[in-house]
Short mmCIF file of C-alpha atoms in Angstrom, two decimals:
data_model
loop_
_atom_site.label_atom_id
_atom_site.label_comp_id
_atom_site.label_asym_id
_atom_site.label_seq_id
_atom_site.Cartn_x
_atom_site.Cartn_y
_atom_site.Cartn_z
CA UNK A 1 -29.86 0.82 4.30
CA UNK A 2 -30.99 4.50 2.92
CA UNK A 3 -29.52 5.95 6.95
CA UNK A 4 -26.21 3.91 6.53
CA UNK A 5 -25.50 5.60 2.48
CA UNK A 6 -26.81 9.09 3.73
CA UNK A 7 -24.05 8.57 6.54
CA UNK A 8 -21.66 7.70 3.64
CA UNK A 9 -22.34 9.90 1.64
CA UNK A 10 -22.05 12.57 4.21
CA UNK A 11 -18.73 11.11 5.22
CA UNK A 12 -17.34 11.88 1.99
CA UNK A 13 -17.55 15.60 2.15
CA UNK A 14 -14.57 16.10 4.82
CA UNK A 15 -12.92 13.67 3.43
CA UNK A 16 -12.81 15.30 -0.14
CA UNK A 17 -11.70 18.15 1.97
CA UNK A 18 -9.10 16.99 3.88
CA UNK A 19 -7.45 15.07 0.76
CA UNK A 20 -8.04 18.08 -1.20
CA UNK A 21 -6.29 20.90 1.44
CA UNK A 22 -3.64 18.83 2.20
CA UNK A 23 -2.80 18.24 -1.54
CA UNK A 24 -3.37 21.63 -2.45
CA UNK A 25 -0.70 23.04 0.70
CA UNK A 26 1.98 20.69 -0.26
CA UNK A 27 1.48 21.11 -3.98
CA UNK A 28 2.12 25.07 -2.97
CA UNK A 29 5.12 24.34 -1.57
CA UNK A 30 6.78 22.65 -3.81
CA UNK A 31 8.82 24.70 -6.33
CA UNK A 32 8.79 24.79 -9.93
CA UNK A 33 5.17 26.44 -10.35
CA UNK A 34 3.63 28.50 -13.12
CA UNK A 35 5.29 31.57 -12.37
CA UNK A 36 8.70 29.88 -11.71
CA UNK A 37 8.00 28.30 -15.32
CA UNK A 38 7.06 31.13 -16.96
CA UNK A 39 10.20 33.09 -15.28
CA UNK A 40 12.17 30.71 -17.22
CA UNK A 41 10.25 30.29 -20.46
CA UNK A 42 10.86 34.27 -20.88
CA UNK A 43 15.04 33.95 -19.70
CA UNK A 44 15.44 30.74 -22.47
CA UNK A 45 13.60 32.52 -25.10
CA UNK A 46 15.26 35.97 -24.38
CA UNK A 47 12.30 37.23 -26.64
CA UNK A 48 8.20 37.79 -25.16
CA UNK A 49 6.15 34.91 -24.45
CA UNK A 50 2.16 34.36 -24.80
CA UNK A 51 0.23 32.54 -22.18
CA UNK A 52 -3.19 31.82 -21.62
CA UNK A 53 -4.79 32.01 -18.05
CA UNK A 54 -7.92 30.84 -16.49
CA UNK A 55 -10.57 33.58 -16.97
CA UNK A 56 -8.70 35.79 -19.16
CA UNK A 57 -7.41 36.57 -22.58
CA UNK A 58 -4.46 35.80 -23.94
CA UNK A 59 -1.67 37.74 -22.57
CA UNK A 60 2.16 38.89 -23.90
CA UNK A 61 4.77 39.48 -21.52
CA UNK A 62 7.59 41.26 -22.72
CA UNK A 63 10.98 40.84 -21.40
CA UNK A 64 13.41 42.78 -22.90
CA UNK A 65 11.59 45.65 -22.01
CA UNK A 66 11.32 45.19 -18.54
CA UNK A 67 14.67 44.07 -18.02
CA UNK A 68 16.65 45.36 -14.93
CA UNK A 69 19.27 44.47 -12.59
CA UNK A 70 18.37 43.58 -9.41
CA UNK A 71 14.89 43.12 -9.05
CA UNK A 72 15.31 40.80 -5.41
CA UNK A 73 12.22 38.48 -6.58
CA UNK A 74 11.72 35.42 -4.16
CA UNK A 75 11.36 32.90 -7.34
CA UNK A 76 14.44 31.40 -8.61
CA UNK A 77 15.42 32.27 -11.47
CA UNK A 78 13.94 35.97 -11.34
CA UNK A 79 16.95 37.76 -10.65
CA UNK A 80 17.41 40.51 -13.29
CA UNK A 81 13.96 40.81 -14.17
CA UNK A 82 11.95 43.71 -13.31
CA UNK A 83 9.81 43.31 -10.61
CA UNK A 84 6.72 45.02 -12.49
CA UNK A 85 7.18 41.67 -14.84
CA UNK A 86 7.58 39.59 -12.22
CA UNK A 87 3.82 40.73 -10.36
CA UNK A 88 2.13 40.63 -13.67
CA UNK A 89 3.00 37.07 -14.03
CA UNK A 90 2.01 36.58 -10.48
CA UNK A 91 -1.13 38.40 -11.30
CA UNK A 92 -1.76 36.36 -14.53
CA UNK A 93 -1.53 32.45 -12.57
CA UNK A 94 -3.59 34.14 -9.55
CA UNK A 95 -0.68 33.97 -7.01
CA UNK A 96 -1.23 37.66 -6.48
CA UNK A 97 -3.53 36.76 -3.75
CA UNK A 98 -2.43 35.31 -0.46
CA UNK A 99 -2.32 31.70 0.17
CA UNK A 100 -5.36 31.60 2.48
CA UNK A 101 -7.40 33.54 -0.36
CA UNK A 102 -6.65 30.71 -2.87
CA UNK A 103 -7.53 28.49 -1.07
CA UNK A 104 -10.99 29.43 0.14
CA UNK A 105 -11.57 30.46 -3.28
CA UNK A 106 -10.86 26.88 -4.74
CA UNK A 107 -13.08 25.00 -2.00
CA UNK A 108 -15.76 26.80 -2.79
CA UNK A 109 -15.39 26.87 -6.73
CA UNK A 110 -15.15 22.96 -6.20
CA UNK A 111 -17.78 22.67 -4.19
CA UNK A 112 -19.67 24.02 -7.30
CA UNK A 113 -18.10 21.53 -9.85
CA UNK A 114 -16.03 25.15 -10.89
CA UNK A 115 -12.62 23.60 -12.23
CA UNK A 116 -11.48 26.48 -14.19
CA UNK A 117 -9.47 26.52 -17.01
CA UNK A 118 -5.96 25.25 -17.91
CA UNK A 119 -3.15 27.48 -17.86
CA UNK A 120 -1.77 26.22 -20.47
CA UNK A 121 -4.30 24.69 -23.04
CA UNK A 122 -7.04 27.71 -23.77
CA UNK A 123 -9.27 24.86 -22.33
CA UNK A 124 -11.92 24.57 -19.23
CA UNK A 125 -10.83 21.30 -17.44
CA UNK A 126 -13.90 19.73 -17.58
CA UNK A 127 -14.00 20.02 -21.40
CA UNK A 128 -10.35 18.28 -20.83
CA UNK A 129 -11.95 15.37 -18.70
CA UNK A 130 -14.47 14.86 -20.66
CA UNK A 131 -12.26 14.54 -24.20
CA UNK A 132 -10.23 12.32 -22.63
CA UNK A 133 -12.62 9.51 -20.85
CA UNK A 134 -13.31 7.43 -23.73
CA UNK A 135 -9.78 6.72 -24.31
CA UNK A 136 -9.27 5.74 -20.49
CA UNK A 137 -12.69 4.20 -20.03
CA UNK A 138 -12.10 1.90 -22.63
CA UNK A 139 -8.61 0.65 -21.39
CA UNK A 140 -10.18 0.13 -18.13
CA UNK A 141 -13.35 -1.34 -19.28
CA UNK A 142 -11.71 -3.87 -20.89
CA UNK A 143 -8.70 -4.79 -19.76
CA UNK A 144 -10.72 -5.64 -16.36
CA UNK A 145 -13.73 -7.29 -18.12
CA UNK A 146 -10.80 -9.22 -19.86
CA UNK A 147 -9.43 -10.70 -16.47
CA UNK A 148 -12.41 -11.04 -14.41
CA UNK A 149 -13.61 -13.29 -16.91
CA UNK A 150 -10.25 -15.57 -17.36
CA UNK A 151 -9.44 -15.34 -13.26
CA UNK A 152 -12.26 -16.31 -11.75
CA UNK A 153 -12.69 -19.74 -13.89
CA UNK A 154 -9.12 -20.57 -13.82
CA UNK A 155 -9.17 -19.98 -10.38
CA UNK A 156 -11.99 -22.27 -9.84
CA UNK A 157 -10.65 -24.56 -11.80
CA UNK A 158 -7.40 -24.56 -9.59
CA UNK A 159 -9.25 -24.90 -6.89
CA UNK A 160 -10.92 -28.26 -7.81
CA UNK A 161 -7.47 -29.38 -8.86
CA UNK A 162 -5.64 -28.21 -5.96
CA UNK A 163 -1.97 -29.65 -6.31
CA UNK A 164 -2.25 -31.02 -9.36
CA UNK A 165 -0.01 -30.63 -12.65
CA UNK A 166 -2.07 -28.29 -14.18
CA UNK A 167 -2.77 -26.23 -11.20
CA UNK A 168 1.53 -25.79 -11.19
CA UNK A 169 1.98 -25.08 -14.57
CA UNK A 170 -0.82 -22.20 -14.55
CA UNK A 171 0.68 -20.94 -11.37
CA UNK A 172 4.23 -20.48 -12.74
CA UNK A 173 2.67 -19.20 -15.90
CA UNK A 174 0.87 -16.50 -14.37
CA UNK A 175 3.39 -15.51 -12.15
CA UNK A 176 5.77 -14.78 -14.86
CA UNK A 177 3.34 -12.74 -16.52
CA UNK A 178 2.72 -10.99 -12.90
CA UNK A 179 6.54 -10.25 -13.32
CA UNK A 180 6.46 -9.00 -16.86
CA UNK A 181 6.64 -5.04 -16.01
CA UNK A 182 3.71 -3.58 -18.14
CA UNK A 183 5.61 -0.95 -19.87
CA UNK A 184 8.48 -4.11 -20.86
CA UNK A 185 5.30 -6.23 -22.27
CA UNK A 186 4.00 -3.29 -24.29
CA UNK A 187 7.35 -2.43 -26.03
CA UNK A 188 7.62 -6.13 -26.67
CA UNK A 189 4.14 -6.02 -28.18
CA UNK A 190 4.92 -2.74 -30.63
CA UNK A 191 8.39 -4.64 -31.44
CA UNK A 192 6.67 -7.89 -32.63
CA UNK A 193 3.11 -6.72 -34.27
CA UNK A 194 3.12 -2.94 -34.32
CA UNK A 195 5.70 -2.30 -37.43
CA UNK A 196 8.59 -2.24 -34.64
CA UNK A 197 10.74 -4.67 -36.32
CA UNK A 198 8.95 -7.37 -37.20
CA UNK A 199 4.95 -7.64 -38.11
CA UNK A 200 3.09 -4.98 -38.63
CA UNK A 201 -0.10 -6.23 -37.78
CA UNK A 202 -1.46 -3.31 -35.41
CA UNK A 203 -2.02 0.18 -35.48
CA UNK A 204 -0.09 2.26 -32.83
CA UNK A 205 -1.94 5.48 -32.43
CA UNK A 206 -5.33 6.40 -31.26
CA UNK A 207 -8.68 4.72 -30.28
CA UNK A 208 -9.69 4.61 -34.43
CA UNK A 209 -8.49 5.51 -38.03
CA UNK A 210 -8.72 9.02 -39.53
CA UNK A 211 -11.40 7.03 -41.72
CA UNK A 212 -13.66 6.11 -38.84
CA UNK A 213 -16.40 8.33 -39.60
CA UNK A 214 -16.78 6.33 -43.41
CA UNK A 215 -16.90 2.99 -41.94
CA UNK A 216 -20.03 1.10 -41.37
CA UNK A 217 -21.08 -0.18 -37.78
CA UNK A 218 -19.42 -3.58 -38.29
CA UNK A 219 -16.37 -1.34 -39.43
CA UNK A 220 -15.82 0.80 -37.06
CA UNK A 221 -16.43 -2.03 -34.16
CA UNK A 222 -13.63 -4.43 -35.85
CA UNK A 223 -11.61 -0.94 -36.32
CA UNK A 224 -12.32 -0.28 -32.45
CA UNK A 225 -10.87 -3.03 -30.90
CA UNK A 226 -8.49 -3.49 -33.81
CA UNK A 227 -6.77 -0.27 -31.94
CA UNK A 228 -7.43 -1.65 -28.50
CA UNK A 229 -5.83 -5.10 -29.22
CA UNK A 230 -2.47 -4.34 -27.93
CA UNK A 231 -2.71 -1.85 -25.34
CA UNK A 232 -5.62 -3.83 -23.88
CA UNK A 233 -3.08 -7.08 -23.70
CA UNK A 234 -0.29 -5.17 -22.22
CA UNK A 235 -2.04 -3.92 -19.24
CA UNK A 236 -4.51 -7.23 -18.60
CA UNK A 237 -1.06 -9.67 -18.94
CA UNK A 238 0.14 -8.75 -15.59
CA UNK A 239 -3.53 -8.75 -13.49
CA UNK A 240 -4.20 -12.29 -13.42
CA UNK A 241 -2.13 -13.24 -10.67
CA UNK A 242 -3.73 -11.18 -8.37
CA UNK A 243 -7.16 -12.27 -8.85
CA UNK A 244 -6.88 -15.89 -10.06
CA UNK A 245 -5.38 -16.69 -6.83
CA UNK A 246 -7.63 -15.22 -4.80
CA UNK A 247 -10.26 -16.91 -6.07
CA UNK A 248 -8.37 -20.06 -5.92
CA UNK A 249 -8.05 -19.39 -2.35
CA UNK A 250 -11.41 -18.29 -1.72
CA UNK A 251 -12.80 -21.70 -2.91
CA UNK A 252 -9.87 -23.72 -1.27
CA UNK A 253 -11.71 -21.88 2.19
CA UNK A 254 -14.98 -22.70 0.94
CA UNK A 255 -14.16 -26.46 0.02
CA UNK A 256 -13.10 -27.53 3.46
CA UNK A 257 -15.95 -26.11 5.48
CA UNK A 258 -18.27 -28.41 7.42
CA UNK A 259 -21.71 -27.55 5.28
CA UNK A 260 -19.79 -28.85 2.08
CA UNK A 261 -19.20 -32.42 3.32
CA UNK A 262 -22.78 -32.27 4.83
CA UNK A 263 -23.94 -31.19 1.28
CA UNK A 264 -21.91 -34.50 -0.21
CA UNK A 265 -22.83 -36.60 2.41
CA UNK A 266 -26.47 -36.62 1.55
CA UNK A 267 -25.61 -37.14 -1.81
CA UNK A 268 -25.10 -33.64 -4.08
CA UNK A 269 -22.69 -34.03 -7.26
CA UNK A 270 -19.55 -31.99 -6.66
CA UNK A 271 -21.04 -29.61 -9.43
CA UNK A 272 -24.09 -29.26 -7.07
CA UNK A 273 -22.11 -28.79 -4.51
CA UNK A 274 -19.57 -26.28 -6.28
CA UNK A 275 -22.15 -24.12 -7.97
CA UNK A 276 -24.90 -24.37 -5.71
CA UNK A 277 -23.22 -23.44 -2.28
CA UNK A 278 -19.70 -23.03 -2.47
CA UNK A 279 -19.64 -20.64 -5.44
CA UNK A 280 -21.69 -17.58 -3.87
CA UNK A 281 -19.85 -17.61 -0.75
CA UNK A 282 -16.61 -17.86 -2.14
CA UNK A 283 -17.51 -15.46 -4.94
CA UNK A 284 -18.03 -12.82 -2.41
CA UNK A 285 -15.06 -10.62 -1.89
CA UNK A 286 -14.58 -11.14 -5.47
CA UNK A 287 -17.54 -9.99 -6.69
CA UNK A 288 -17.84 -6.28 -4.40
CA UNK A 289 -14.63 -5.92 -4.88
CA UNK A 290 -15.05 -5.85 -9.12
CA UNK A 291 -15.97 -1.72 -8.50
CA UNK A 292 -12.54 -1.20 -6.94
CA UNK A 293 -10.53 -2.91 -9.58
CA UNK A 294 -12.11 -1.38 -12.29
CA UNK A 295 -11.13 2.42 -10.74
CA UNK A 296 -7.88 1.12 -9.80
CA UNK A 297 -7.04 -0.10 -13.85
CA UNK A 298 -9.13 2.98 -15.13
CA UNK A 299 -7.16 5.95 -12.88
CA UNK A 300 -3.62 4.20 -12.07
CA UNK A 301 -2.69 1.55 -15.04
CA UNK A 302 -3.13 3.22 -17.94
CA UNK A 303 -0.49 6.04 -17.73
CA UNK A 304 2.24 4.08 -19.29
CA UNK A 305 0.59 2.76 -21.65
CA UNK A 306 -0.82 5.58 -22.60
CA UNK A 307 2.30 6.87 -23.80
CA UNK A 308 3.69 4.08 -25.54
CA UNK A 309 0.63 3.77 -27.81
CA UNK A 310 -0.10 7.39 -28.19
CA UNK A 311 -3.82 6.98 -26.49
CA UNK A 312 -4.33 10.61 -25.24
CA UNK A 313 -6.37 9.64 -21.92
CA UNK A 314 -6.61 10.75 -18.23
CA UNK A 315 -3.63 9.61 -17.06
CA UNK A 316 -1.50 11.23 -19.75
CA UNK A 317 -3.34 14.40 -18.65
CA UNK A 318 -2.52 13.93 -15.35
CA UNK A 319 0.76 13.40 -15.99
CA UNK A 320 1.62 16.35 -18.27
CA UNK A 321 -0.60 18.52 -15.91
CA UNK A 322 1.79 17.54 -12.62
CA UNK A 323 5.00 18.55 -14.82
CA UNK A 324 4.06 21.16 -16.25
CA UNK A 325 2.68 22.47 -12.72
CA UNK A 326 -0.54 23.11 -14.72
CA UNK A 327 -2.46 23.21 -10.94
CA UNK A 328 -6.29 23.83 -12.55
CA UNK A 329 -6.10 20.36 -14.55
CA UNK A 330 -3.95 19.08 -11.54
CA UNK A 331 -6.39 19.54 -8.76
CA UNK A 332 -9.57 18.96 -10.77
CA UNK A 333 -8.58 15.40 -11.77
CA UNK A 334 -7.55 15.10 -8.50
CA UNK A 335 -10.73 15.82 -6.99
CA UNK A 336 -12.65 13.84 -9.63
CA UNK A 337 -10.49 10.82 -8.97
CA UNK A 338 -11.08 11.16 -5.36
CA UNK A 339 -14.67 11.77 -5.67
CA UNK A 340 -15.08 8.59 -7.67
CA UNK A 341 -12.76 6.32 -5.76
CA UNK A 342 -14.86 7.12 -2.74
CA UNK A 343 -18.28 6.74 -3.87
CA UNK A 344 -16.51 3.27 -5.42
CA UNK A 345 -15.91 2.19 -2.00
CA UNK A 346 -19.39 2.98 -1.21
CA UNK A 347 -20.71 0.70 -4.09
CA UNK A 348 -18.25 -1.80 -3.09
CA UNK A 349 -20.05 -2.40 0.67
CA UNK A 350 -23.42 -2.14 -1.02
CA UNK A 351 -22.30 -5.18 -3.54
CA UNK A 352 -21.58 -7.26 -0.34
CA UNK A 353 -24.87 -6.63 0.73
CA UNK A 354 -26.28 -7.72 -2.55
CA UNK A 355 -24.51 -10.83 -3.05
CA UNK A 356 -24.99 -12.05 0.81
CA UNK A 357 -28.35 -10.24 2.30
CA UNK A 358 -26.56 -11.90 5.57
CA UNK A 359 -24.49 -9.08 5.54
CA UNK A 360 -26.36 -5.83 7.15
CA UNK A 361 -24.40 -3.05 7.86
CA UNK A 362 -27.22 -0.66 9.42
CA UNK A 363 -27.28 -2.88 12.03
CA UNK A 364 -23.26 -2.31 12.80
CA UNK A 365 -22.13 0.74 14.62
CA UNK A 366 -20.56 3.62 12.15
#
C-alpha cells in the first residue's frame, strides 16, 4: 500500500501543474485584468486612485497629471492616458515582466505555499483562506453529515420495500426537492422564517451574534446552529436524491445475488441477512465515496448561498476574486482547491480498501 500512495502522491505534482499553467495562460488572456480595471477606476473617477499591491505599500496614481493625448496603450480603455501612468500601473500588478517570467515566478512561489497578497484587500491570501474556512467548513460539514445520515436509511429502507407505496411517495418527494433550485429554496426560506415577510424566526447574517463572545458554551452552541439552520436546509434539500437512490440501488444489486438466498436458505432473518452481508457490500461505493461529496458541498455548493445569507466563506471569495480579476486570491484558492480535491480522490481509493480488504490496488498495474 505505502508504493501505490507514494505513486499517488507523486502523481499529483504534474497534475497540480498542468491544471495550474493552463489556468493561469487562459486566465492571461482573458481581458478585463488589474491594469485594465485600474485604467478605468482612474477614467470614472477623473480624480487619483489608491491601490494596494502584493509586496508593496500603498500607492497613488494620479491622473490628471499625467493626462495626454495619444498615448497608443494596448489596454482598452487607455487611450488618452500617458503612457508613464500606464507602465506604473503595469509595474504596480507585476505585468511589467514578460509572460514567461510570471509564470516561472508563480510555480515556484507555489511550490513554496507563497500565495502573495491580494491586490485589492491589504491582505496575504492565506490569511484570506484561513478567515474564511469556518464559515465554508461548517456549511459543508453539515449539510453533508445532514444527508448521509437521512439517504442511506431511507434508501435502505426503499430497498426492502422495493415497489411499494411508500417507496413511491418518497421517490416523488425527493425528486421535487432534487428540482427545487437551491438559490429558489433559500429565498423561500428568508421569505417565510427570516423576517422576509412573514416569521421572523432566524437570523440572516453571519455564523453567530455580535454577543457571541458573552454567551456561555450551551449559548453559543444553540446560537451556532441557530445561524446555520437555514442555510444548512437550503443546500442539504436538494442532495438527497442523489444519494438515497444510489443506495437504494446498491442494495436492490446486493438483494438479488446468489450468496443472499444461500444466506436465507439456511435459515438467517432478513435483518441477519441485511446487516450482516448485504449491508457492507452494498455500503461500499457509498461509503469511499463520503470524502468526495463532502469537497464537492464544501468548494462548489455554498457560493449561492453564501450570498443570500451574508456567510462570508470561500466561495464568496472566490467569486469576488474572479470579478474583480483579483489573480493572487484567484490562483491560490485555485491551487488549494485542486490540491485538496486530489489528495480527496486519494483518500477516496484508500476508503475502498478499508471497507473491502478484497480490494488491493498494489497488486493492479498504475
Amino acid at each position: 500500500m505505502f508504493s501505490y500512495i507514494l505513486r499517488r502522491l507523486l502523481l499529483i505534482i504534474p497534475t497540480l501543474l498542468g491544471i495550474l499553467t493552463i489556468n493561469f495562460f487562459i486566465i492571461q488572456a482573458a481581458p478585463g485584468g488589474p491594469v485594465e480595471q485600474m485604467i478605468a477606476r482612474l477614467e470614472s473617477t477623473g480624480e487619483s486612485a489608491t491601490v494596494r499591491v502584493a509586496g508593496s505599500d500603498k500607492a497613488e496614481l494620479k491622473q490628471n497629471s499625467l493626462r495626454s493625448a495619444g498615448s497608443g496603450s494596448s489596454y482598452r480603455g487607455a487611450q488618452g492616458l500617458d503612457p508613464e501612468l500606464v507602465a506604473e500601473i503595469e509595474k504596480l500588478y507585476g505585468f511589467d515582466q514578460p509572460l514567461y517570467k510570471r509564470y516561472f515566478k508563480l510555480v515556484v512561489d507555489y511550490i513554496c505555499f507563497d500565495f502573495g497578497e491580494s491586490f485589492y484587500r491589504d491582505k496575504r491570501v492565506v490569511d484570506l483562506l484561513i478567515e474564511k474556512l469556518p464559515v465554508s467548513i461548517s456549511l459543508g460539514f453539515w449539510s453533508t453529515l445532514i444527508i448521509y445520515l437521512v439517504s442511506i436509511p431511507l434508501g435502505v429502507a426503499k430497498a426492502v420495500r422495493h415497489g411499494s407505496r411508500f417507496d413511491v411517495w418518497s421517490s416523488t418527494l425527493v425528486i421535487v426537492g432534487n428540482a427545487i433550485p437551491v438559490f429558489l429554496f433559500a429565498v423561500i426560506l428568508v421569505v417565510l422564517f427570516a423576517g422576509g415577510t412573514y416569521l421572523d424566526w432566524f437570523p440572516l447574517r453571519g455564523l453567530t451574534s455580535n454577543n457571541f463572545a458573552e454567551l456561555s458554551v450551551g449559548g453559543k452552541i444553540i446560537d451556532y446552529f441557530h445561524h446555520l439552520a437555514l442555510p444548512v436546509t437550503a443546500m442539504v434539500i436538494g442532495g438527497f436524491a442523489t444519494l438515497t437512490m444510489l443506495t437504494k440501488n446498491s442494495f436492490l444489486d446486493e438483494i438479488g445475488k446468489q450468496y443472499v438466498i444461500t444466506a436465507r436458505a439456511k435459515g438467517l432473518s432478513r435483518s441477519q441477512v441485511l446487516y450482516g452481508h448485504v449491508f457492507r457490500n452494498a455500503m461500499l461505493i457509498i461509503i469511499a465515496g463520503f470524502p468526495a461529496a463532502f469537497i464537492s458541498m464544501f468548494f462548489a455548493g455554498s457560493l449561492l448561498i453564501e450570498v443570500i445569507f451574508s456567510l462570508d466563506g470561500l466561495g464568496l471569495l472566490g467569486f469576488e476574486a474572479t470579478i474583480g480579476r483579483d489573480y493572487p486570491v484567484m490562483f491560490g484558492t485555485l491551487y488549494i482547491f485542486t490540491l485538496i480535491g486530489l489528495l480527496t480522490n486519494l483518500i477516496s481509493d484508500l476508503c475502498y480498501m478499508v471497507v473491502d480488504p478484497r480490494i488491493d490496488f498494489e497488486a493492479r498495474e498504475f
